[in-house]
Tab-separated table of N, CA and C in Angstrom:
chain	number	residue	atom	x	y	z
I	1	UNK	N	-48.421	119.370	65.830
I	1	UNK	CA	-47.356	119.309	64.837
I	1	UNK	C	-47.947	118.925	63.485
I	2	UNK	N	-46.979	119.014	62.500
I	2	UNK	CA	-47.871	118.409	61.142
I	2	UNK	C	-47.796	116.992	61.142
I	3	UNK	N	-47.838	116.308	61.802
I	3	UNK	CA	-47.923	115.030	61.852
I	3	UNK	C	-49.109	114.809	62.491
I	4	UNK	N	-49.859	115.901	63.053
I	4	UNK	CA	-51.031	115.769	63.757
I	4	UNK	C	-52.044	116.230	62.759
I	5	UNK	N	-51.578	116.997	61.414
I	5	UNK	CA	-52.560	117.475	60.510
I	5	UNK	C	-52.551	117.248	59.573
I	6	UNK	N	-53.626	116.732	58.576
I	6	UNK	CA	-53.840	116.312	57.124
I	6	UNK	C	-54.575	117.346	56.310
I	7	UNK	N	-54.099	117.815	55.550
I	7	UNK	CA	-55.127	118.839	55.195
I	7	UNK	C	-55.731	118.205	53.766
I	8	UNK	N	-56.796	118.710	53.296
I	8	UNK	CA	-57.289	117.922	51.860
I	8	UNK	C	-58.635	119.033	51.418
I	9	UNK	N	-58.900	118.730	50.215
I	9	UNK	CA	-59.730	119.654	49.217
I	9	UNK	C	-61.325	118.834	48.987
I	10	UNK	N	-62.017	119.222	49.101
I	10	UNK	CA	-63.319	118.823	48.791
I	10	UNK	C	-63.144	118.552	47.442
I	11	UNK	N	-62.384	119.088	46.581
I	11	UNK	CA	-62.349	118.939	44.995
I	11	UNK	C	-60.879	118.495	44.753
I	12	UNK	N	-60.418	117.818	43.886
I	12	UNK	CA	-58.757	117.603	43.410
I	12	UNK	C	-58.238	118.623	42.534
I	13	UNK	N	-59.062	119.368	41.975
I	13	UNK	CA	-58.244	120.354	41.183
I	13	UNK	C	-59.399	121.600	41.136
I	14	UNK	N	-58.459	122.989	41.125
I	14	UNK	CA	-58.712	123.827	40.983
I	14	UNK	C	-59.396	124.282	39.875
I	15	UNK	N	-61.179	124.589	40.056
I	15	UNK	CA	-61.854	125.491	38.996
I	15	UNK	C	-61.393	126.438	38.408
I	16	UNK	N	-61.677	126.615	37.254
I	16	UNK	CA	-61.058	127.988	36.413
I	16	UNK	C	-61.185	129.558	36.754
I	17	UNK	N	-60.167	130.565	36.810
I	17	UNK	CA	-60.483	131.455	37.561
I	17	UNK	C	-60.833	131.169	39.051
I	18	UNK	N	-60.599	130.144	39.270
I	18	UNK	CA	-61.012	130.383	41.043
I	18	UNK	C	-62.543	130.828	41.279
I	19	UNK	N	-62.684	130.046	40.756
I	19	UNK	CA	-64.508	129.900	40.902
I	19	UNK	C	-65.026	129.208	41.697
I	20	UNK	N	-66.446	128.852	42.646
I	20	UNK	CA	-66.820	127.991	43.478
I	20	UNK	C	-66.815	126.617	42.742
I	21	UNK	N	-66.201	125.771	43.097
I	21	UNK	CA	-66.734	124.531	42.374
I	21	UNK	C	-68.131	124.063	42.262
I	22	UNK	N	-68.340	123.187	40.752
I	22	UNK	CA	-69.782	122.977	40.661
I	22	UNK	C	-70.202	121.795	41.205
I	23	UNK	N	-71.339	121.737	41.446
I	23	UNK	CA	-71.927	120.544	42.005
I	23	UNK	C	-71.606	119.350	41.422
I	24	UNK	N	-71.056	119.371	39.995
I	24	UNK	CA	-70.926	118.305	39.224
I	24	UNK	C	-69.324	117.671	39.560
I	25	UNK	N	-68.280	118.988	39.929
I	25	UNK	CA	-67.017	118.606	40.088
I	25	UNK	C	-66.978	118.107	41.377
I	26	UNK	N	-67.587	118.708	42.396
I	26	UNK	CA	-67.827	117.809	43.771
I	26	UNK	C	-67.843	116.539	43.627
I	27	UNK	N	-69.409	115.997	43.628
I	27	UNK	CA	-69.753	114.463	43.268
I	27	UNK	C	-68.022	114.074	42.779
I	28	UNK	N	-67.835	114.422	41.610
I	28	UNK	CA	-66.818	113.825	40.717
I	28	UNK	C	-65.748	113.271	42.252
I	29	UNK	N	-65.534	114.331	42.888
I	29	UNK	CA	-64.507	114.223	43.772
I	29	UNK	C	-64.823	113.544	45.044
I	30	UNK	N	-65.848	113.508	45.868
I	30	UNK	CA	-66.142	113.005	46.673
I	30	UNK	C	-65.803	111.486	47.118
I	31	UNK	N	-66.088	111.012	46.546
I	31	UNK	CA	-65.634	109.473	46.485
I	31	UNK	C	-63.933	109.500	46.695
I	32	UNK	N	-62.830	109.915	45.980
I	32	UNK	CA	-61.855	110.252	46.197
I	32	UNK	C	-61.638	110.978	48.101
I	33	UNK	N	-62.109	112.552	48.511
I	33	UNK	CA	-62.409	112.771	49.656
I	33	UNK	C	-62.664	111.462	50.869
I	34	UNK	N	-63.754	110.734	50.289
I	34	UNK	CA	-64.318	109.532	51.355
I	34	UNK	C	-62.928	108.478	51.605
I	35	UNK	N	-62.665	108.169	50.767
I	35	UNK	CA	-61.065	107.549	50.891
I	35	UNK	C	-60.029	107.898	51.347
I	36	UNK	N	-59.964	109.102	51.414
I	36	UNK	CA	-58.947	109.213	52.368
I	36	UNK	C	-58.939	109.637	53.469
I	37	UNK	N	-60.327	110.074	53.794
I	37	UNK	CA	-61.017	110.108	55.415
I	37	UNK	C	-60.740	108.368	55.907
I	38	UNK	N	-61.112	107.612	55.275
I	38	UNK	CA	-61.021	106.328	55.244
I	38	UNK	C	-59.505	106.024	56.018
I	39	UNK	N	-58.677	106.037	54.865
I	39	UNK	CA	-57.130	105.660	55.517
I	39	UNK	C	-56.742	106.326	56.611
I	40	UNK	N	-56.949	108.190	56.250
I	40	UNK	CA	-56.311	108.691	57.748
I	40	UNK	C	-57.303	108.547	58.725
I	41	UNK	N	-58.822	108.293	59.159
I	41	UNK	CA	-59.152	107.978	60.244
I	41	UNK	C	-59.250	108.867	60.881
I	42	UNK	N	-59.529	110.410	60.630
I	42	UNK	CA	-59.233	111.372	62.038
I	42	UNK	C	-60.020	111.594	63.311
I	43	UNK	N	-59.718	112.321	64.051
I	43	UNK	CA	-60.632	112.605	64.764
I	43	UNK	C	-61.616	113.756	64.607
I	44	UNK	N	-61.687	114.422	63.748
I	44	UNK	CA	-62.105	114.923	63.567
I	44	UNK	C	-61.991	116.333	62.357
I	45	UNK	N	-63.042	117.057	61.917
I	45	UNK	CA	-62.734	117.663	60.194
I	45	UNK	C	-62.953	118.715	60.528
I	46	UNK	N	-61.633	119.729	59.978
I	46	UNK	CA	-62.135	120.890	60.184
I	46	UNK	C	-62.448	121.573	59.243
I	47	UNK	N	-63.871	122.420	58.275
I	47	UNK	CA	-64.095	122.654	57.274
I	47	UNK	C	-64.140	124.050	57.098
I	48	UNK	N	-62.844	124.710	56.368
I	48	UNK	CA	-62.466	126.160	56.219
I	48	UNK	C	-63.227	126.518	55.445
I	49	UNK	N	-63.815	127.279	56.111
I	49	UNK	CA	-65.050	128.059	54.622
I	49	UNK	C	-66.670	127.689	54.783
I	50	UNK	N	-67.326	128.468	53.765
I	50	UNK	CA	-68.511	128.003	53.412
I	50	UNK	C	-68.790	126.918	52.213
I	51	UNK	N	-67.757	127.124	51.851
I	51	UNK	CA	-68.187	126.100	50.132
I	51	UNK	C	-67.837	124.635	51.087
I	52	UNK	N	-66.758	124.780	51.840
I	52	UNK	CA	-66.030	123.344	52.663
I	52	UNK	C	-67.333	122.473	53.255
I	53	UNK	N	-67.576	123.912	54.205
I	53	UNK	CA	-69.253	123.226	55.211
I	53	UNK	C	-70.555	122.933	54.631
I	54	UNK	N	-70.732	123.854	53.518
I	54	UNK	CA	-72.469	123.345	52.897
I	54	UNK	C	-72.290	121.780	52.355
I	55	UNK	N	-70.514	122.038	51.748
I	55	UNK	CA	-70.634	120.606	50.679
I	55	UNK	C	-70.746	119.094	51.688
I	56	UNK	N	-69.592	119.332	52.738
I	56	UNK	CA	-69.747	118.264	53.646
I	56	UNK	C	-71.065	118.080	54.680
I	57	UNK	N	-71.887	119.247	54.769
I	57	UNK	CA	-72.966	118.950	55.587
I	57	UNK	C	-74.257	119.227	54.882
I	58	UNK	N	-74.092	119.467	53.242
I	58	UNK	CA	-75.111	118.479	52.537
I	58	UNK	C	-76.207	119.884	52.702
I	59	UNK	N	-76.038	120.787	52.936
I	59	UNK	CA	-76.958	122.267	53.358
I	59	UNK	C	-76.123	123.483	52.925
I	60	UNK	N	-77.337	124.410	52.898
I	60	UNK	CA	-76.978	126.050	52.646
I	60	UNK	C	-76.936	126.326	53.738
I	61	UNK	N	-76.972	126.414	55.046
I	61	UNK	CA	-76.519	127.228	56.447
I	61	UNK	C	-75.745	128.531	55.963
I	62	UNK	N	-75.847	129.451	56.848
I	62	UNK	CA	-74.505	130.407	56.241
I	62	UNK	C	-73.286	129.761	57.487
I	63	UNK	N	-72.183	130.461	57.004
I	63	UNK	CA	-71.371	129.633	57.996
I	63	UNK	C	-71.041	130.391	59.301
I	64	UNK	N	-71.670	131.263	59.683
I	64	UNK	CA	-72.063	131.783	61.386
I	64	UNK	C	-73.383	131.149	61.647
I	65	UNK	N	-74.124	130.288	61.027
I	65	UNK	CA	-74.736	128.995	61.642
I	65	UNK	C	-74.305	128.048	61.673
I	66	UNK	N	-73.656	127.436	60.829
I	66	UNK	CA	-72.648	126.370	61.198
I	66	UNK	C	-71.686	126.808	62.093
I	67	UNK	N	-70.737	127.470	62.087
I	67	UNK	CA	-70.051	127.993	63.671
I	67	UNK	C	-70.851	127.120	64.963
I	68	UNK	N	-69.700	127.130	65.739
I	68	UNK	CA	-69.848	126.702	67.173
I	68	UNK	C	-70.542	125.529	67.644
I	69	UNK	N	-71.238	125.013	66.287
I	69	UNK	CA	-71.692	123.324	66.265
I	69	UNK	C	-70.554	122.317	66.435
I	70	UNK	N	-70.972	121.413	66.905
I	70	UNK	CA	-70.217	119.993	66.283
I	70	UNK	C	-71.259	119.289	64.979
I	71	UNK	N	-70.394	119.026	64.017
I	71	UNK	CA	-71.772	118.436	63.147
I	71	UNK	C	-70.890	116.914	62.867
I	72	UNK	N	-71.364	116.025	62.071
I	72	UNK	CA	-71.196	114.802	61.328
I	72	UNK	C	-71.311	114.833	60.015
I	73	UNK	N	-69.378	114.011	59.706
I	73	UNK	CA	-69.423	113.721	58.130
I	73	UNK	C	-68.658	112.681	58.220
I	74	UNK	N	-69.631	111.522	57.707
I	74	UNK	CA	-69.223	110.221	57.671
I	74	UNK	C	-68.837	109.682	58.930
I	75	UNK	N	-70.159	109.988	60.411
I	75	UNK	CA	-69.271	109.757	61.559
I	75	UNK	C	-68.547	110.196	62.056
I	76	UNK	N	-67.923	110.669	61.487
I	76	UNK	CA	-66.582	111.646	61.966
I	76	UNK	C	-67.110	113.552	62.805
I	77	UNK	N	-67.001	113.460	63.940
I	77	UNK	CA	-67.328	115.030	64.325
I	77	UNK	C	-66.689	116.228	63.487
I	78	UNK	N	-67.060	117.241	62.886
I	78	UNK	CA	-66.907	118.441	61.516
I	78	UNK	C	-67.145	119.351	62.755
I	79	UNK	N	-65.964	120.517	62.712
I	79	UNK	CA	-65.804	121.596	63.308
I	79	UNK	C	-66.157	122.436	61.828
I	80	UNK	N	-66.739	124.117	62.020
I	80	UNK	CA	-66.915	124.803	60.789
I	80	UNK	C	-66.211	126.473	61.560
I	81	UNK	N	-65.107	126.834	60.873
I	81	UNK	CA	-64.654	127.559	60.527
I	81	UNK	C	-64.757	128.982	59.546
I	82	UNK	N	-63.956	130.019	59.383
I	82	UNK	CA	-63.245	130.720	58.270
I	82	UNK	C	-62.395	130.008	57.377
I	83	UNK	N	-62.147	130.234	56.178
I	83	UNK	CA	-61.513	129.962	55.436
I	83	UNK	C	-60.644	130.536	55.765
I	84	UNK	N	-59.109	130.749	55.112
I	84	UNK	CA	-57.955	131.298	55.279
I	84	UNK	C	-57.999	132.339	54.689
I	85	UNK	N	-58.710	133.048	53.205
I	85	UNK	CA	-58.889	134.117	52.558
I	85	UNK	C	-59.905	135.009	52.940
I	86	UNK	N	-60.509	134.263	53.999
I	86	UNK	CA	-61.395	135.187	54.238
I	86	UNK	C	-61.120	136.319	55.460
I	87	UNK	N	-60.236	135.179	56.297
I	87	UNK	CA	-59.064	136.437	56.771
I	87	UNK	C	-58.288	136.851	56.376
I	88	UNK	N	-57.544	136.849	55.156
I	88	UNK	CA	-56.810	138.062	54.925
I	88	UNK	C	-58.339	138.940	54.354
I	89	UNK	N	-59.032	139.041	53.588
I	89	UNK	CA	-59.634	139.906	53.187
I	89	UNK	C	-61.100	140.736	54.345
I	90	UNK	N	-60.818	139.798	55.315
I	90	UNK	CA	-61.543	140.852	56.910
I	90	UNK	C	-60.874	140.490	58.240
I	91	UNK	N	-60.227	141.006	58.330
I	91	UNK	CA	-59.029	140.214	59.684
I	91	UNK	C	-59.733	140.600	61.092
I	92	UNK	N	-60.875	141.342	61.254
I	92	UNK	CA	-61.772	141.056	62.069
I	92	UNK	C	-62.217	140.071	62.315
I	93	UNK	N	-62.316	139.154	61.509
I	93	UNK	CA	-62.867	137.818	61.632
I	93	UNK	C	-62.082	136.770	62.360
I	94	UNK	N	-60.617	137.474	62.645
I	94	UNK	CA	-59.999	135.976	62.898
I	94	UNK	C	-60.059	135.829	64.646
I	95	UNK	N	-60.505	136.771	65.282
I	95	UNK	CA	-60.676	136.400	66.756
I	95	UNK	C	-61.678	135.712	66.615
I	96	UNK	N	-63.119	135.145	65.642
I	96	UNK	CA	-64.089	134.302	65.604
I	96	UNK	C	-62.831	132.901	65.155
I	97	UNK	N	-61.991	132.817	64.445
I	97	UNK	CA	-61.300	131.234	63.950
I	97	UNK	C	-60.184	131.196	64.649
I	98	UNK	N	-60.099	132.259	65.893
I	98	UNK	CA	-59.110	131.793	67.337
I	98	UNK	C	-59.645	131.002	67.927
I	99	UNK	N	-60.940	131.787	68.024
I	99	UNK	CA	-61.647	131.280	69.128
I	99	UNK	C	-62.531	129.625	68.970
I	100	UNK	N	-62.243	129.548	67.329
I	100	UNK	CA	-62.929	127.957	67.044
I	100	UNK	C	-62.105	127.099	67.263
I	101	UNK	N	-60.663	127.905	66.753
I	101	UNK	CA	-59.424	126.710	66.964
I	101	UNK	C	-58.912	126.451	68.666
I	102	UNK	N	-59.536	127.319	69.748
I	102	UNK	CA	-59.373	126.816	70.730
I	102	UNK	C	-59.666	126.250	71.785
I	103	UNK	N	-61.267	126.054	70.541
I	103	UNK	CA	-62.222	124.820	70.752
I	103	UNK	C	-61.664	123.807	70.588
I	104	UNK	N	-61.499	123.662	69.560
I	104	UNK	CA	-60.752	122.154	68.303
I	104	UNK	C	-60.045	121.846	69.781
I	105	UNK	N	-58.819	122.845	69.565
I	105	UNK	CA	-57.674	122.122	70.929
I	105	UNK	C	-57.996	121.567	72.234
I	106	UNK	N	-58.805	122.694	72.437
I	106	UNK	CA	-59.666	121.759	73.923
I	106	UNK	C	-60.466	120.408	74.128
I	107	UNK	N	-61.217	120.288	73.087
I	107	UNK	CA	-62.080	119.260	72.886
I	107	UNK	C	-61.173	118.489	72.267
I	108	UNK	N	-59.929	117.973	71.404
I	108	UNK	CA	-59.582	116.975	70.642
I	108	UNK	C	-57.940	116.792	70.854
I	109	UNK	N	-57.341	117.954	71.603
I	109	UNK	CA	-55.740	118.084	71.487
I	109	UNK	C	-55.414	118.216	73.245
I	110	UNK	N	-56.513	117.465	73.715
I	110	UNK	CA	-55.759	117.450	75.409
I	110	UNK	C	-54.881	118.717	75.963
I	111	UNK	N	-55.595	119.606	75.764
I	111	UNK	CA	-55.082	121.381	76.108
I	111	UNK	C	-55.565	122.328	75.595
């Protein structure tokens, strides 16, 4: 349910044109991010995308190497995903972010 999900941005506000955020607006934001991993406590992060996974796991991987890992951010176990745009723009892809999310459920949602 959404009471089971927090969703949140590696960055607080949207780059211009919808651009990758820069390394500089990250940092900026991070500290903010760490805080509220802090309060909500989860069990675990799920990071949509590639910009989501390099930034939280600190690497260039592409993100079909990150796939199917468990990794660590801040302690916390990081599942790595598709982004949401990246299925609409190849919807081939989304039997790969079925099949992660029914990891997530198995391993963290008791079903």
């Amino acid at each position: 349910t959404r009471i089971d999900v927090y969703i949140l941005n590696i960055i607080k506000c949207r780059p211009p044109e919808n651009r990758n955020p820069s390394i500089e607006e990250i940092n900026k934001c991070e500290k903010y991010l760490k805080k509220q991993l802090e309060i909500i406590q989860p069990k675990v992060i799920v990071a949509l995308g590639r910009i989501a996974a390099q930034t939280l796991l600190n690497n260039k991987d592409t993100l079909t190497d990150l796939r199917n890992k468990i990794h660590q951010y801040e302690n916390i176990d990081l599942l790595v995903t598709y982004h949401p745009a990246a299925l609409l723009r190849n919807p081939k892809l989304k039997k790969y972010a079925w099949e992660d999310f029914k990891k997530l459920k198995k391993e963290y949602m008791n079903g």
